[in-house]
Amino acid sequence: MNNILYNNGLYIHIPFCNKICPYCDFHKMVASDALKEKYINALIKEAKIKNISNLKFNTVYIGGGTPSSLANQLLRKLLFELSKMVNFKDLVEFTIEANPSDINEEFLQTLNEYNVSRLSIGIQTFNEHISNLINRHTSVFEFNRIINLLDKYHIDNYSIDLMYGFFNQTIEDIKKDLDIIFSTKVKHISIYSLILEDKTIFSKLVKEGKELSCDDETQSLMYHFIIDYLRKHNFIQYETSNFSLPGYESKHNLIYWNYMSYYSLGSGATSIINNKEEIMATKINDYITSLSNDQLPNSSIRILNLDEQIFDYVMMNLRKCEGINLDWFKQRFKNNLFDVLPKVNILLNQGLLINQVNYLFIPEKYFYVANSIIVKLLEEIII
Ligand code: SF4
């Protein structure tokens, strides 16, 4: 993998969606045009009050929610105002998330105009049965329309999100989805298993007895099928759920996974800058009201202590397939990882971790249970 350690990403949160997906627990809502406009004005104000023009960013990521659900005029306003504070041309990567049905000529023209270099498209599946279940529909015809448009606007760096792990879904279904994606020049794929998060429509349905996800063993088989399929198509797995052609890894997301500094703007967004964590007000009305009075909204700010920093660092870095660079760990924490986390030797003996050429990582056959391995490693400093 590219060994450049990028720092200083800027994340911008757009908490609006055209409709709510039944599995989603993100910070999002369906809103009127008037509320969206007030929110964008507040975002621009936040950027100005925080003087982001004095900062140097390597990456910008506009996520949500669904940023493409903004009317084009409003998206242009946001990009225009931000372009006065951030030099988009100097970024190593500028990503925006989009819903397939929002991708049209006007939208892509706007992205070109403001040097947006990467598009992350939430497809999830083409399977009719699953599309009905999750209430998200993208036909193959629609997908081809989008790909032709991307070609026309010279956007070749795009990522596709897919989902797996549904009840009654088969490996053949997943293969069909992947075959469709691989009929294009896709450069990056993120694949997530269905997780039944609390307080979602799906978790309520499950409590009422509906079967929505397949069993763990089937999910694990699907996951390993996906890894094999993508490898055969020359895709490198660089994170537990993320795959790309060489050089097309998400540089912005690697800032999170390498546990480097990033700034965020928007309601509910988290920034971590030099071990200071700041979470902005999550209530959209509070966020808008404060900023319309030229005040920064309340945010929770805390300085992360050493244990918390190590916890987050290990948690994030072990999600990458290359794992933890032990020199970088030592440089950052002035300590050897083996001294700080004595459990590592037990996990090495059990084959759940590997220490090779200065990297500590989870072997591929255990990626599927990566979280439980990380929790075991961090047991002594669980915070
Ligand atoms: S999955 Fe994406 S589009 Fe669906 S509700 Fe969540 S943020 Fe919105």
Short mmCIF file of N, CA and C and ligand atoms in Angstrom, two decimals, residues 17 19-21 23-24 26 28 64-66 136, ligand 1:
data_model
loop_
_atom_site.label_atom_id
_atom_site.label_comp_id
_atom_site.label_asym_id
_atom_site.label_seq_id
_atom_site.Cartn_x
_atom_site.Cartn_y
_atom_site.Cartn_z
N CYS A 17 -31.23 13.28 3.77
CA CYS A 17 -31.42 12.18 2.80
C CYS A 17 -32.77 12.36 2.13
N LYS A 19 -34.77 9.91 1.54
CA LYS A 19 -35.64 9.06 2.37
C LYS A 19 -34.73 8.29 3.33
N ILE A 20 -35.34 7.68 4.33
CA ILE A 20 -34.53 7.02 5.36
C ILE A 20 -34.48 5.51 5.10
N CYS A 21 -33.27 4.97 5.05
CA CYS A 21 -33.12 3.52 4.85
C CYS A 21 -33.34 2.80 6.18
N TYR A 23 -32.10 0.39 7.73
CA TYR A 23 -30.99 -0.18 8.53
C TYR A 23 -30.07 0.91 9.07
N CYS A 24 -30.33 2.16 8.74
CA CYS A 24 -29.32 3.20 8.94
C CYS A 24 -29.42 3.87 10.31
N PHE A 26 -27.13 6.45 11.05
CA PHE A 26 -26.32 7.67 10.94
C PHE A 26 -27.12 8.87 11.42
N LYS A 28 -28.92 11.70 10.42
CA LYS A 28 -29.52 12.17 9.18
C LYS A 28 -31.01 12.40 9.36
N GLY A 64 -22.43 12.14 4.56
CA GLY A 64 -23.70 12.37 5.27
C GLY A 64 -24.23 11.12 5.92
N GLY A 65 -25.59 11.03 5.96
CA GLY A 65 -26.51 11.70 5.06
C GLY A 65 -26.17 11.48 3.58
N THR A 66 -26.75 12.33 2.77
CA THR A 66 -26.56 12.24 1.32
C THR A 66 -26.32 13.64 0.77
N ARG A 136 -34.32 0.64 -1.46
CA ARG A 136 -33.37 1.39 -2.30
C ARG A 136 -33.29 0.67 -3.63
S1 SF4 B 1 -27.96 4.72 4.41
FE1 SF4 B 1 -27.30 6.66 3.51
S2 SF4 B 1 -29.06 7.27 2.25
FE2 SF4 B 1 -29.82 5.72 3.64
S3 SF4 B 1 -30.64 6.88 5.39
FE3 SF4 B 1 -28.52 6.34 5.86
S4 SF4 B 1 -27.31 8.09 5.24
FE4 SF4 B 1 -29.32 8.26 4.24
#
